[in-house]
Amino acid sequence: MHSEFAWIEAIAPDFMGVITQRYQILQFISWMSPVGRRALAEQMKLSERVLRTETEFLRKQGLIESSKSGMVLTSQGIEVFQGLEQFMNRLLGFKEDEKHLAEKLGIEHCLIVSGDADQSSRVLDEMGKQLNSTLQLILPSGQLTIAVMGGTTMARVAQQMTYKLSAGRELTFVPARGGVGEAVAIQANSVAASMAEATDSKYRVLYIPENVSAKTYQPLLQEPAVREVLQLIDNAQVVIHSIGDALIMAKRRSMSPEAIAELTEQHAVSETFGTFFDASGKVIYKIPRIGLQIPDLDHIPYVFAVAGGRSKAKAIAAYMKNAPSRTWLITDVGASNAILTGETR
């Protein structure tokens, strides 16, 4: 297929650029609609003159329409945009890049969506849709426990889960670990509840802060309700988590100034499951806590990491040095390009 694209490009060098740009305009209008031309130009980093020319063409083709509120896709535009998605993934070389990225990170599966989450949060929605469709495709039928982490990415991803995921499956969502003391909407308990609601499934909560002292949490472990949820977490067949920037996560967790200073001095770049890593993947700090730890992933059949945006590239690359090889990474072009070109160093 790539050789066919090369032949087309040889005879029509502008073909690739034109079709890619017009597809991306349809994509951004789909994400942002109704959207004005100026806002769209700023988001896409295009001049208003170029955007005006392209949107006028798309309007004449009956793919978009404008009103005082802004531009939206027509029904024909939606059909064309959705029909082009698979073709564009092949045209943009995602399949090859997915293979190369998996090899570079030392894991078995990488899935890349177009865009950069740093530029548009709608890219997180696309990663959520990719996660949902992948889970639907590969998870076995029957009873499954899915342990999920918290965070802004995970909260956004939860909104893209659908009831189709529970067809033929009895799902129970549980938090992978205790709370972080952050906004309720992005805590693991809330993410588990959101995913359960979206998929018409069950969920359980774990009302224990993750960074309490051993003296405090030991008595809590004897509570029947807590022990039951921890047993579910330990026996989970699926884990879904994100990957964070080390210093951002340290501040979100209200870590002490001394701990943050240590992370800075040790050049921490990545955080997952309360474990902080430097760029080489070396563990430099751990938060003692209740719930899953990275070694626990070794016995869990299905592990999914969802993280995107160019700014997350360094964090993703560092964590993947410790991730199970069977991990599925769902990311975006912004992060994958930075990793593949070595710009994470």
CSV table of N, CA and C in Angstrom, one decimal, residues 149 189 216 231 254 274 288 306:
chain,number,residue,atom,x,y,z
A,149,MET,N,-7.0,3.5,36.8
A,149,MET,CA,-6.4,4.6,37.6
A,149,MET,C,-7.2,5.8,37.4
A,189,ASN,N,-11.8,6.2,41.9
A,189,ASN,CA,-13.2,5.8,42.2
A,189,ASN,C,-14.2,6.4,41.2
A,216,THR,N,-1.8,3.9,59.9
A,216,THR,CA,-3.2,4.3,59.7
A,216,THR,C,-3.9,3.3,58.9
A,231,GLN,N,-9.3,-7.5,47.2
A,231,GLN,CA,-9.3,-8.8,46.6
A,231,GLN,C,-9.6,-8.8,45.1
A,254,SER,N,0.3,16.6,46.4
A,254,SER,CA,0.6,17.4,47.5
A,254,SER,C,1.8,16.8,48.3
A,274,GLY,N,2.3,5.5,41.5
A,274,GLY,CA,3.0,6.1,42.6
A,274,GLY,C,4.5,5.9,42.6
A,288,PRO,N,4.5,4.8,49.2
A,288,PRO,CA,3.9,3.6,49.8
A,288,PRO,C,2.4,3.8,49.7
A,306,VAL,N,-2.7,4.6,28.5
A,306,VAL,CA,-3.3,5.7,27.6
A,306,VAL,C,-2.6,7.0,28.0
